[in-house]
PDB file of C-alpha atoms in Angstrom:
ATOM      1  CA  LEU J   1      -0.003  -0.011  -0.004  1.00 75.00           C
ATOM      2  CA  PRO J   2       1.308   3.498  -0.807  1.00 84.00           C
ATOM      3  CA  PRO J   3       2.141   5.885   2.061  1.00 84.00           C
ATOM      4  CA  SER J   4       0.142   8.944   2.982  1.00 87.00           C
ATOM      5  CA  THR J   5       1.001  12.179   1.168  1.00 87.00           C
ATOM      6  CA  SER J   6      -0.691  14.404   3.782  1.00 90.00           C
ATOM      7  CA  SER J   7       1.075  17.774   4.293  1.00 90.00           C
ATOM      8  CA  ALA J   8       0.486  17.325   8.029  1.00 91.00           C
ATOM      9  CA  MET J   9       3.231  14.685   8.138  1.00 90.00           C
ATOM     10  CA  PRO J  10       6.651  15.931   9.347  1.00 89.00           C
ATOM     11  CA  PRO J  11       9.178  16.899   6.652  1.00 84.00           C
ATOM     12  CA  GLY J  12      11.892  14.361   5.932  1.00 75.00           C
ATOM     13  CA  HIS J  13       9.611  11.397   6.453  1.00 63.00           C
ATOM     14  CA  SER J  14       8.482  10.935   2.877  1.00 54.00           C
ATOM     15  CA  GLU J  15      10.391   7.630   2.572  1.00 54.00           C
ATOM     16  CA  SER J  16       9.966   6.587   6.170  1.00 52.00           C
ATOM     17  CA  THR J  17       8.348   3.303   6.998  1.00 57.00           C
ATOM     18  CA  ALA J  18       6.756   5.153   9.918  1.00 75.00           C
ATOM     19  CA  LEU J  19       4.397   6.950   7.529  1.00 83.00           C
ATOM     20  CA  PRO J  20       0.883   5.494   7.627  1.00 87.00           C
ATOM     21  CA  ARG J  21      -0.299   3.538   4.639  1.00 87.00           C
ATOM     22  CA  LEU J  22      -3.499   4.238   2.714  1.00 89.00           C
ATOM     23  CA  LYS J  23      -5.813   1.632   4.218  1.00 90.00           C
ATOM     24  CA  ALA J  24      -9.145   3.462   4.141  1.00 93.00           C
ATOM     25  CA  ARG J  25     -11.884   1.854   2.114  1.00 93.00           C
ATOM     26  CA  VAL J  26     -12.144   4.799  -0.254  1.00 93.00           C
ATOM     27  CA  HIS J  27      -8.761   3.955  -1.753  1.00 91.00           C
ATOM     28  CA  ARG J  28      -9.996   0.494  -2.753  1.00 88.00           C
ATOM     29  CA  ARG J  29     -12.994   1.996  -4.446  1.00 89.00           C
ATOM     30  CA  LEU J  30     -11.574   5.125  -5.998  1.00 87.00           C
ATOM     31  CA  THR J  31      -8.123   5.343  -7.606  1.00 82.00           C
ATOM     32  CA  PRO J  32      -6.399   8.775  -7.813  1.00 77.00           C
ATOM     33  CA  GLU J  33      -7.219   8.822 -11.504  1.00 82.00           C
ATOM     34  CA  GLN J  34     -10.891   8.213 -10.830  1.00 85.00           C
ATOM     35  CA  SER J  35     -10.937  10.891  -8.151  1.00 84.00           C
ATOM     36  CA  ALA J  36      -9.450  13.348 -10.579  1.00 83.00           C
ATOM     37  CA  GLN J  37     -12.405  12.810 -12.900  1.00 86.00           C
ATOM     38  CA  LEU J  38     -15.005  13.514 -10.197  1.00 90.00           C
ATOM     39  CA  PRO J  39     -16.117  17.153 -10.181  1.00 91.00           C
ATOM     40  CA  LEU J  40     -16.843  18.863  -6.892  1.00 92.00           C
ATOM     41  CA  GLU J  41     -20.454  19.266  -8.071  1.00 93.00           C
ATOM     42  CA  ALA J  42     -20.804  15.440  -7.901  1.00 92.00           C
ATOM     43  CA  LEU J  43     -20.185  15.382  -4.154  1.00 95.00           C
ATOM     44  CA  SER J  44     -22.763  15.511  -1.368  1.00 96.00           C
ATOM     45  CA  PHE J  45     -22.321  16.995   2.099  1.00 97.00           C
ATOM     46  CA  ARG J  46     -23.683  15.744   5.411  1.00 97.00           C
ATOM     47  CA  PRO J  47     -22.741  15.184   9.073  1.00 97.00           C
ATOM     48  CA  LEU J  48     -20.860  12.052  10.049  1.00 97.00           C
ATOM     49  CA  ARG J  49     -22.939   9.031  11.003  1.00 97.00           C
ATOM     50  CA  GLN J  50     -22.407   5.980  13.208  1.00 97.00           C
ATOM     51  CA  GLU J  51     -21.692   3.834  10.116  1.00 96.00           C
ATOM     52  CA  ASP J  52     -18.742   6.158   9.242  1.00 97.00           C
ATOM     53  CA  TYR J  53     -16.847   5.281  12.452  1.00 97.00           C
ATOM     54  CA  SER J  54     -14.308   2.829  11.002  1.00 96.00           C
ATOM     55  CA  GLU J  55     -13.634   4.880   7.848  1.00 97.00           C
ATOM     56  CA  MET J  56     -13.250   8.083   9.893  1.00 97.00           C
ATOM     57  CA  MET J  57     -10.625   6.367  12.060  1.00 97.00           C
ATOM     58  CA  ALA J  58      -8.751   5.028   9.004  1.00 96.00           C
ATOM     59  CA  LEU J  59      -8.692   8.420   7.292  1.00 97.00           C
ATOM     60  CA  HIS J  60      -7.538  10.258  10.434  1.00 96.00           C
ATOM     61  CA  THR J  61      -4.691   7.758  10.732  1.00 94.00           C
ATOM     62  CA  GLU J  62      -3.672   8.583   7.149  1.00 93.00           C
ATOM     63  CA  TRP J  63      -4.045  12.336   7.513  1.00 95.00           C
ATOM     64  CA  PHE J  64      -2.488  13.202  10.871  1.00 94.00           C
ATOM     65  CA  PRO J  65       0.665  12.189  12.765  1.00 91.00           C
ATOM     66  CA  LEU J  66      -1.372  12.251  15.998  1.00 89.00           C
ATOM     67  CA  SER J  67      -3.425   9.649  17.797  1.00 89.00           C
ATOM     68  CA  TYR J  68      -7.023  10.524  18.608  1.00 93.00           C
ATOM     69  CA  ASP J  69      -8.811   8.727  21.383  1.00 94.00           C
ATOM     70  CA  GLU J  70     -11.988   6.724  20.946  1.00 95.00           C
ATOM     71  CA  GLY J  71     -14.031   9.458  22.623  1.00 96.00           C
ATOM     72  CA  PHE J  72     -13.230  11.887  19.805  1.00 97.00           C
ATOM     73  CA  PHE J  73     -14.500   9.485  17.186  1.00 97.00           C
ATOM     74  CA  GLN J  74     -17.574   8.526  19.184  1.00 97.00           C
ATOM     75  CA  LYS J  75     -18.519  12.191  19.720  1.00 97.00           C
ATOM     76  CA  SER J  76     -17.974  12.890  16.028  1.00 97.00           C
ATOM     77  CA  VAL J  77     -20.204  10.152  14.656  1.00 97.00           C
ATOM     78  CA  GLY J  78     -22.656  10.559  17.540  1.00 97.00           C
ATOM     79  CA  GLY J  79     -23.388  14.197  16.805  1.00 96.00           C
ATOM     80  CA  GLU J  80     -21.774  15.731  19.909  1.00 95.00           C
ATOM     81  CA  LEU J  81     -19.313  17.607  17.696  1.00 97.00           C
ATOM     82  CA  PHE J  82     -20.108  19.570  14.614  1.00 97.00           C
ATOM     83  CA  THR J  83     -18.988  17.545  11.571  1.00 98.00           C
ATOM     84  CA  LEU J  84     -19.205  17.980   7.823  1.00 98.00           C
ATOM     85  CA  VAL J  85     -18.208  15.263   5.424  1.00 98.00           C
ATOM     86  CA  ALA J  86     -17.954  15.279   1.628  1.00 97.00           C
ATOM     87  CA  THR J  87     -19.237  12.058   0.085  1.00 96.00           C
ATOM     88  CA  HIS J  88     -19.671  10.351  -3.258  1.00 94.00           C
ATOM     89  CA  ARG J  89     -22.031   7.437  -3.700  1.00 86.00           C
ATOM     90  CA  ALA J  90     -21.513   4.823  -6.332  1.00 68.00           C
ATOM     91  CA  THR J  91     -24.169   2.246  -7.184  1.00 53.00           C
ATOM     92  CA  PRO J  92     -24.398  -0.518  -9.790  1.00 50.00           C
ATOM     93  CA  GLU J  93     -26.737   1.810 -11.713  1.00 47.00           C
ATOM     94  CA  LYS J  94     -24.333   4.694 -11.351  1.00 47.00           C
ATOM     95  CA  PRO J  95     -20.862   3.133 -11.128  1.00 50.00           C
ATOM     96  CA  LEU J  96     -17.607   4.811 -10.246  1.00 51.00           C
ATOM     97  CA  VAL J  97     -15.979   6.855 -12.967  1.00 46.00           C
ATOM     98  CA  GLY J  98     -13.650   4.502 -14.841  1.00 42.00           C
ATOM     99  CA  ALA J  99     -14.519   1.522 -12.687  1.00 42.00           C
ATOM    100  CA  ALA J 100     -14.816  -0.848 -15.634  1.00 38.00           C
ATOM    101  CA  MET J 101     -11.418   0.164 -16.982  1.00 34.00           C
ATOM    102  CA  SER J 102      -9.807  -0.235 -13.531  1.00 39.00           C
ATOM    103  CA  GLY J 103     -11.049  -3.818 -13.220  1.00 42.00           C
ATOM    104  CA  ILE J 104     -13.335  -3.274 -10.222  1.00 43.00           C
ATOM    105  CA  PRO J 105     -15.934  -6.098 -10.398  1.00 45.00           C
ATOM    106  CA  GLU J 106     -19.524  -4.913 -10.554  1.00 46.00           C
ATOM    107  CA  GLU J 107     -20.498  -6.992  -7.515  1.00 45.00           C
ATOM    108  CA  ALA J 108     -17.854  -5.141  -5.424  1.00 45.00           C
ATOM    109  CA  ILE J 109     -19.629  -1.809  -5.911  1.00 46.00           C
ATOM    110  CA  GLU J 110     -21.795  -1.278  -2.857  1.00 52.00           C
ATOM    111  CA  GLU J 111     -24.502   1.289  -2.400  1.00 60.00           C
ATOM    112  CA  SER J 112     -22.618   3.235   0.263  1.00 78.00           C
ATOM    113  CA  ASP J 113     -20.872   6.583   0.607  1.00 91.00           C
ATOM    114  CA  ASP J 114     -17.198   7.129  -0.086  1.00 95.00           C
ATOM    115  CA  LEU J 115     -15.757   9.725   2.302  1.00 96.00           C
ATOM    116  CA  LEU J 116     -13.519  12.153   0.434  1.00 96.00           C
ATOM    117  CA  GLY J 117     -13.075  14.896   3.010  1.00 97.00           C
ATOM    118  CA  MET J 118     -14.229  15.877   6.440  1.00 97.00           C
ATOM    119  CA  LEU J 119     -14.061  18.620   9.052  1.00 98.00           C
ATOM    120  CA  THR J 120     -14.744  18.481  12.810  1.00 98.00           C
ATOM    121  CA  ILE J 121     -15.452  21.452  15.066  1.00 97.00           C
ATOM    122  CA  SER J 122     -16.067  21.834  18.788  1.00 96.00           C
ATOM    123  CA  PHE J 123     -18.037  24.680  20.343  1.00 95.00           C
ATOM    124  CA  ASP J 124     -17.525  23.382  23.883  1.00 92.00           C
ATOM    125  CA  CYS J 125     -15.571  25.376  26.419  1.00 90.00           C
ATOM    126  CA  GLU J 126     -13.651  22.287  27.469  1.00 86.00           C
ATOM    127  CA  HIS J 127     -11.858  22.297  24.125  1.00 86.00           C
ATOM    128  CA  HIS J 128     -10.789  25.911  23.747  1.00 85.00           C
ATOM    129  CA  GLY J 129      -9.207  25.931  27.219  1.00 80.00           C
ATOM    130  CA  GLU J 130      -6.664  28.699  27.590  1.00 84.00           C
ATOM    131  CA  ASP J 131      -6.726  29.493  23.857  1.00 91.00           C
ATOM    132  CA  ILE J 132      -9.687  31.842  24.404  1.00 90.00           C
ATOM    133  CA  THR J 133      -7.378  34.350  26.055  1.00 90.00           C
ATOM    134  CA  SER J 134      -5.147  34.471  22.980  1.00 90.00           C
ATOM    135  CA  VAL J 135      -8.102  34.626  20.575  1.00 93.00           C
ATOM    136  CA  LEU J 136     -10.556  36.901  22.386  1.00 92.00           C
ATOM    137  CA  GLY J 137      -8.410  38.597  25.027  1.00 89.00           C
ATOM    138  CA  ASP J 138     -10.147  37.241  28.146  1.00 86.00           C
ATOM    139  CA  ASN J 139     -10.975  33.991  29.914  1.00 85.00           C
ATOM    140  CA  CYS J 140     -13.876  31.624  29.430  1.00 87.00           C
ATOM    141  CA  ALA J 141     -15.598  32.524  32.713  1.00 85.00           C
ATOM    142  CA  ALA J 142     -15.818  36.204  31.620  1.00 83.00           C
ATOM    143  CA  LEU J 143     -16.730  35.653  28.003  1.00 86.00           C
ATOM    144  CA  CYS J 144     -18.651  32.383  27.618  1.00 86.00           C
ATOM    145  CA  GLU J 145     -20.328  32.236  31.020  1.00 74.00           C
ATOM    146  CA  GLY J 146     -20.879  35.975  31.027  1.00 59.00           C
ATOM    147  CA  ASP J 147     -22.518  35.771  27.607  1.00 56.00           C
ATOM    148  CA  ARG J 148     -24.956  33.229  28.961  1.00 50.00           C
ATOM    149  CA  SER J 149     -26.237  35.813  31.464  1.00 47.00           C
ATOM    150  CA  THR J 150     -27.623  37.993  28.654  1.00 46.00           C
ATOM    151  CA  GLY J 151     -30.873  37.531  26.879  1.00 43.00           C
ATOM    152  CA  ASP J 152     -29.869  34.568  24.733  1.00 44.00           C
ATOM    153  CA  SER J 153     -32.672  32.288  23.705  1.00 39.00           C
ATOM    154  CA  ALA J 154     -33.228  29.090  25.638  1.00 33.00           C
ATOM    155  CA  LYS J 155     -32.225  27.130  22.578  1.00 39.00           C
ATOM    156  CA  ASP J 156     -28.710  28.588  22.718  1.00 40.00           C
ATOM    157  CA  LEU J 157     -28.337  27.947  26.446  1.00 33.00           C
ATOM    158  CA  VAL J 158     -28.970  24.228  26.559  1.00 34.00           C
ATOM    159  CA  ALA J 159     -26.140  21.990  27.816  1.00 33.00           C
ATOM    160  CA  GLY J 160     -23.445  21.480  25.210  1.00 42.00           C
ATOM    161  CA  SER J 161     -24.483  24.488  23.147  1.00 57.00           C
ATOM    162  CA  GLY J 162     -20.953  25.801  23.525  1.00 72.00           C
ATOM    163  CA  GLY J 163     -19.220  29.056  24.176  1.00 87.00           C
ATOM    164  CA  CYS J 164     -17.890  31.986  22.150  1.00 93.00           C
ATOM    165  CA  LEU J 165     -15.427  30.053  20.014  1.00 95.00           C
ATOM    166  CA  ALA J 166     -15.534  27.469  17.275  1.00 97.00           C
ATOM    167  CA  TYR J 167     -12.412  25.273  17.440  1.00 97.00           C
ATOM    168  CA  ILE J 168     -11.499  23.392  14.281  1.00 98.00           C
ATOM    169  CA  LEU J 169     -10.259  20.057  15.540  1.00 97.00           C
ATOM    170  CA  THR J 170      -9.455  18.322  12.260  1.00 97.00           C
ATOM    171  CA  LEU J 171      -9.743  19.007   8.515  1.00 97.00           C
ATOM    172  CA  GLY J 172      -8.611  16.466   5.938  1.00 96.00           C
ATOM    173  CA  VAL J 173      -9.045  15.454   2.341  1.00 95.00           C
ATOM    174  CA  ALA J 174      -8.428  11.970   0.888  1.00 93.00           C
ATOM    175  CA  ASP J 175      -5.360  11.287  -1.215  1.00 87.00           C
ATOM    176  CA  GLY J 176      -6.337  11.732  -4.830  1.00 82.00           C
ATOM    177  CA  PHE J 177      -8.717  14.583  -4.134  1.00 88.00           C
ATOM    178  CA  ARG J 178      -6.340  17.211  -2.801  1.00 88.00           C
ATOM    179  CA  ARG J 179      -5.692  20.602  -4.399  1.00 89.00           C
ATOM    180  CA  ARG J 180      -9.152  20.526  -5.909  1.00 91.00           C
ATOM    181  CA  GLY J 181     -10.761  23.095  -3.604  1.00 94.00           C
ATOM    182  CA  LEU J 182     -12.509  20.557  -1.324  1.00 96.00           C
ATOM    183  CA  ALA J 183     -10.934  21.683   1.916  1.00 97.00           C
ATOM    184  CA  ARG J 184     -11.860  25.259   1.092  1.00 97.00           C
ATOM    185  CA  LEU J 185     -15.427  24.222   0.363  1.00 97.00           C
ATOM    186  CA  LEU J 186     -15.712  22.337   3.645  1.00 98.00           C
ATOM    187  CA  LEU J 187     -14.475  25.418   5.490  1.00 98.00           C
ATOM    188  CA  GLU J 188     -16.777  27.805   3.648  1.00 98.00           C
ATOM    189  CA  ARG J 189     -19.851  25.660   4.282  1.00 98.00           C
ATOM    190  CA  SER J 190     -18.998  25.247   7.951  1.00 98.00           C
ATOM    191  CA  ILE J 191     -18.324  28.946   8.542  1.00 98.00           C
ATOM    192  CA  ALA J 192     -21.600  29.831   6.768  1.00 97.00           C
ATOM    193  CA  HIS J 193     -23.408  27.441   9.138  1.00 97.00           C
ATOM    194  CA  ILE J 194     -21.776  29.032  12.167  1.00 97.00           C
ATOM    195  CA  ARG J 195     -22.686  32.552  11.018  1.00 96.00           C
ATOM    196  CA  GLU J 196     -26.302  31.509  10.528  1.00 96.00           C
ATOM    197  CA  ASN J 197     -26.869  29.164  13.439  1.00 95.00           C
ATOM    198  CA  LYS J 198     -24.343  30.116  16.161  1.00 95.00           C
ATOM    199  CA  PRO J 199     -24.768  33.840  16.825  1.00 93.00           C
ATOM    200  CA  ARG J 200     -22.805  33.625  20.056  1.00 92.00           C
ATOM    201  CA  VAL J 201     -19.589  32.435  18.324  1.00 95.00           C
ATOM    202  CA  GLN J 202     -17.224  35.335  17.806  1.00 94.00           C
ATOM    203  CA  ALA J 203     -14.315  33.588  16.123  1.00 96.00           C
ATOM    204  CA  VAL J 204     -13.299  30.369  14.440  1.00 97.00           C
ATOM    205  CA  TYR J 205      -9.778  29.212  15.269  1.00 97.00           C
ATOM    206  CA  LEU J 206      -7.300  26.362  15.042  1.00 97.00           C
ATOM    207  CA  HIS J 207      -3.742  25.226  15.657  1.00 96.00           C
ATOM    208  CA  VAL J 208      -1.539  24.204  12.712  1.00 97.00           C
ATOM    209  CA  VAL J 209       1.981  22.821  12.781  1.00 96.00           C
ATOM    210  CA  THR J 210       4.403  25.441  11.479  1.00 96.00           C
ATOM    211  CA  TYR J 211       5.811  23.312   8.610  1.00 95.00           C
ATOM    212  CA  ASN J 212       2.398  22.693   7.039  1.00 95.00           C
ATOM    213  CA  LYS J 213       2.705  25.415   4.398  1.00 95.00           C
ATOM    214  CA  ALA J 214      -0.160  24.064   2.309  1.00 94.00           C
ATOM    215  CA  ALA J 215      -2.696  24.314   5.161  1.00 96.00           C
ATOM    216  CA  ILE J 216      -1.308  27.730   6.238  1.00 96.00           C
ATOM    217  CA  GLY J 217      -1.757  29.027   2.723  1.00 96.00           C
ATOM    218  CA  LEU J 218      -5.372  27.876   2.687  1.00 97.00           C
ATOM    219  CA  TYR J 219      -6.226  29.536   5.994  1.00 97.00           C
ATOM    220  CA  GLU J 220      -4.534  32.799   5.115  1.00 95.00           C
ATOM    221  CA  SER J 221      -6.317  32.923   1.760  1.00 96.00           C
ATOM    222  CA  MET J 222      -9.596  32.742   3.729  1.00 97.00           C
ATOM    223  CA  ASP J 223      -8.641  35.712   5.989  1.00 93.00           C
ATOM    224  CA  PHE J 224      -7.561  33.716   9.012  1.00 96.00           C
ATOM    225  CA  LEU J 225      -5.036  35.731  11.043  1.00 93.00           C
ATOM    226  CA  CYS J 226      -1.937  34.226  12.621  1.00 93.00           C
ATOM    227  CA  ILE J 227      -2.182  35.513  16.186  1.00 92.00           C
ATOM    228  CA  GLY J 228       0.289  33.396  18.060  1.00 91.00           C
ATOM    229  CA  GLU J 229       2.993  30.740  18.052  1.00 93.00           C
ATOM    230  CA  PHE J 230       3.415  27.927  20.619  1.00 94.00           C
ATOM    231  CA  THR J 231       6.772  26.258  21.098  1.00 95.00           C
ATOM    232  CA  SER J 232       6.863  22.444  21.180  1.00 95.00           C
ATOM    233  CA  PHE J 233       3.087  22.259  20.894  1.00 94.00           C
ATOM    234  CA  TYR J 234       3.252  18.890  19.107  1.00 94.00           C
ATOM    235  CA  TRP J 235       5.357  15.791  19.662  1.00 92.00           C
ATOM    236  CA  LEU J 236       5.562  13.935  16.365  1.00 91.00           C
ATOM    237  CA  PHE J 237       7.753  10.974  15.430  1.00 87.00           C
ATOM    238  CA  GLY J 238       9.835  11.543  18.531  1.00 87.00           C
ATOM    239  CA  LYS J 239      10.496  15.284  17.894  1.00 92.00           C
ATOM    240  CA  PRO J 240       8.905  18.517  19.123  1.00 95.00           C
ATOM    241  CA  TYR J 241       7.220  20.871  16.666  1.00 95.00           C
ATOM    242  CA  ASP J 242       5.785  24.347  17.081  1.00 96.00           C
ATOM    243  CA  SER J 243       2.288  25.462  16.175  1.00 96.00           C
ATOM    244  CA  TYR J 244       0.717  28.624  14.859  1.00 96.00           C
ATOM    245  CA  LEU J 245      -2.603  29.819  16.205  1.00 95.00           C
ATOM    246  CA  TYR J 246      -4.936  31.092  13.499  1.00 96.00           C
ATOM    247  CA  ALA J 247      -8.281  32.824  13.988  1.00 96.00           C
ATOM    248  CA  LEU J 248     -11.065  34.086  11.739  1.00 96.00           C
ATOM    249  CA  TYR J 249     -13.052  36.822  13.515  1.00 95.00           C
ATOM    250  CA  LEU J 250     -16.715  36.729  12.703  1.00 95.00           C
ATOM    251  CA  LYS J 251     -17.385  39.863  14.728  1.00 85.00           C
ATOM    252  CA  ARG J 252     -14.965  42.731  14.273  1.00 78.00           C
ATOM    253  CA  GLN J 253     -15.216  44.040  17.802  1.00 77.00           C
ATOM    254  CA  ALA J 254     -14.347  40.626  19.212  1.00 83.00           C
ATOM    255  CA  MET J 255     -10.762  41.148  17.958  1.00 84.00           C
ATOM    256  CA  PRO J 256      -8.406  42.022  20.893  1.00 85.00           C
ATOM    257  CA  TRP J 257      -6.535  45.299  20.597  1.00 78.00           C
ATOM    258  CA  GLN J 258      -3.215  43.455  20.219  1.00 76.00           C
ATOM    259  CA  VAL J 259      -4.477  41.736  17.080  1.00 78.00           C
ATOM    260  CA  ARG J 260      -5.867  45.056  15.801  1.00 76.00           C
ATOM    261  CA  ILE J 261      -2.462  46.683  16.126  1.00 76.00           C
ATOM    262  CA  ARG J 262      -0.822  43.756  14.268  1.00 68.00           C
ATOM    263  CA  SER J 263      -3.405  44.235  11.507  1.00 67.00           C
ATOM    264  CA  LEU J 264      -2.781  47.962  11.346  1.00 67.00           C
ATOM    265  CA  LEU J 265       0.952  47.341  11.017  1.00 67.00           C
ATOM    266  CA  GLY J 266       0.353  45.057   8.062  1.00 60.00           C
ATOM    267  CA  ARG J 267       0.600  41.692   9.853  1.00 52.00           C
ATOM    268  CA  GLY J 268      -2.863  40.699   8.678  1.00 46.00           C
ATOM    269  CA  PRO J 269      -5.863  42.215   6.825  1.00 41.00           C
ATOM    270  CA  ILE J 270      -5.959  46.005   7.188  1.00 39.00           C
ATOM    271  CA  VAL J 271      -9.054  47.480   8.759  1.00 40.00           C
ATOM    272  CA  ALA J 272     -11.282  49.691   6.679  1.00 39.00           C
ATOM    273  CA  SER J 273     -10.090  53.050   8.047  1.00 44.00           C
ATOM    274  CA  TRP J 274      -8.271  54.655  10.973  1.00 48.00           C
ATOM    275  CA  ARG J 275     -11.668  55.634  12.443  1.00 52.00           C
ATOM    276  CA  ASP J 276     -12.832  52.029  12.269  1.00 49.00           C
ATOM    277  CA  TRP J 277      -9.619  50.859  13.932  1.00 47.00           C
ATOM    278  CA  LEU J 278      -9.742  53.545  16.652  1.00 55.00           C
ATOM    279  CA  ARG J 279     -13.396  52.747  17.424  1.00 53.00           C
ATOM    280  CA  GLY J 280     -12.690  49.051  17.576  1.00 50.00           C
ATOM    281  CA  PHE J 281      -9.580  49.587  19.680  1.00 50.00           C
ATOM    282  CA  TRP J 282     -11.512  51.639  22.231  1.00 53.00           C
ATOM    283  CA  ASN J 283     -14.369  49.128  22.313  1.00 51.00           C
ATOM    284  CA  SER J 284     -11.885  46.339  22.920  1.00 47.00           C
ATOM    285  CA  LEU J 285     -10.441  48.156  25.910  1.00 50.00           C
ATOM    286  CA  CYS J 286     -13.891  48.941  27.310  1.00 47.00           C
ATOM    287  CA  ARG J 287     -14.983  45.367  26.699  1.00 42.00           C
ATOM    288  CA  ALA J 288     -11.965  43.922  28.513  1.00 40.00           C
ATOM    289  CA  ASP J 289     -12.455  46.300  31.476  1.00 42.00           C
ATOM    290  CA  ALA J 290     -16.112  45.391  31.750  1.00 37.00           C
ATOM    291  CA  CYS J 291     -15.443  41.672  31.630  1.00 34.00           C
ATOM    292  CA  HIS J 292     -12.637  41.813  34.167  1.00 35.00           C
ATOM    293  CA  HIS J 293     -14.354  44.043  36.724  1.00 33.00           C
ATOM    294  CA  ARG J 294     -18.074  43.362  36.337  1.00 29.00           C
ATOM    295  CA  HIS J 295     -18.014  40.014  34.519  1.00 30.00           C
ATOM    296  CA  LEU J 296     -20.705  41.352  32.215  1.00 27.00           C
ATOM    297  CA  PRO J 297     -20.652  40.887  28.420  1.00 28.00           C
ATOM    298  CA  VAL J 298     -20.466  43.819  26.099  1.00 25.00           C
ATOM    299  CA  PRO J 299     -22.639  43.629  22.948  1.00 25.00           C
ATOM    300  CA  VAL J 300     -20.757  43.267  19.710  1.00 25.00           C
ATOM    301  CA  SER J 301     -21.898  43.946  16.177  1.00 25.00           C
ATOM    302  CA  THR J 302     -21.670  41.465  13.372  1.00 28.00           C
ATOM    303  CA  ASP J 303     -19.312  42.536  10.621  1.00 28.00           C
ATOM    304  CA  GLY J 304     -20.326  41.924   7.095  1.00 29.00           C
ATOM    305  CA  ALA J 305     -18.198  40.368   5.821  1.00 29.00           C
ATOM    306  CA  ASP J 306      -5.552  26.188  -3.397  1.00 40.00           C
ATOM    307  CA  ASP J 307      -6.274  23.889  -0.836  1.00 40.00           C
ATOM    308  CA  ALA J 308      -3.995  21.146   0.532  1.00 39.00           C
ATOM    309  CA  VAL J 309      -4.537  19.542   3.857  1.00 42.00           C
TER     310      VAL J 309
END
């Protein structure tokens, strides 16, 4: 079996026997050549299901040099985490592109989904931990718990509804379907869902290993800002690796003043005008002061607003 070509794998391991092999079912049903013939328009999108458990585990082993515990996979397929998966379904009536030429017997073609890419996100406070201070400039007790004391609807306040952040846990695309725009499409659809259905979420963020230039390029092309670097965040193949912290602010005034200054200095998207920056800078200071001393939230306004993973 060929080794994984995921850009998340450490550099210098391209010939290593330590690299995971492509064992997921999708590789037995779709060759890279067949994947190349499938247009994005032929794919469907849905949440993960219980029957995706084994394939999800196999793909995550191929995509990432990290081990995820069983709880992560159970929560993903059980609906406790937000998930979005890109699928293609082949049936005997609608066979895989090029299946006959590749020698795949007709009886081997099952009526089931092939998973070509997926994204997992957590809205729970337990996942964003101390990152919330880097992303939003204050702690979870002040921001997430404080926000719950406002007039949010009962629907938003049920257990597990999450806090002020959306944390991208994993994003991956199957070998043979990379650099086609699928990772971007998964991100765009997920962010649109958050904007429409999660009004309390102020930013979407993630950690990415510093050598993963392909993923970094994707996030920066979608206006994610690099707002921090963490030394020895990962331990991969017996070596420490640093991570970058990237965030996409869904609400302009949620951006801490430190990040606004970095943007003004050209280390990120430039704000619309100096008046906009000054107003946002002042609001950030007032917001931080209010949260620290009164533990009350400050209303924010919603701002209007290729791949390789």
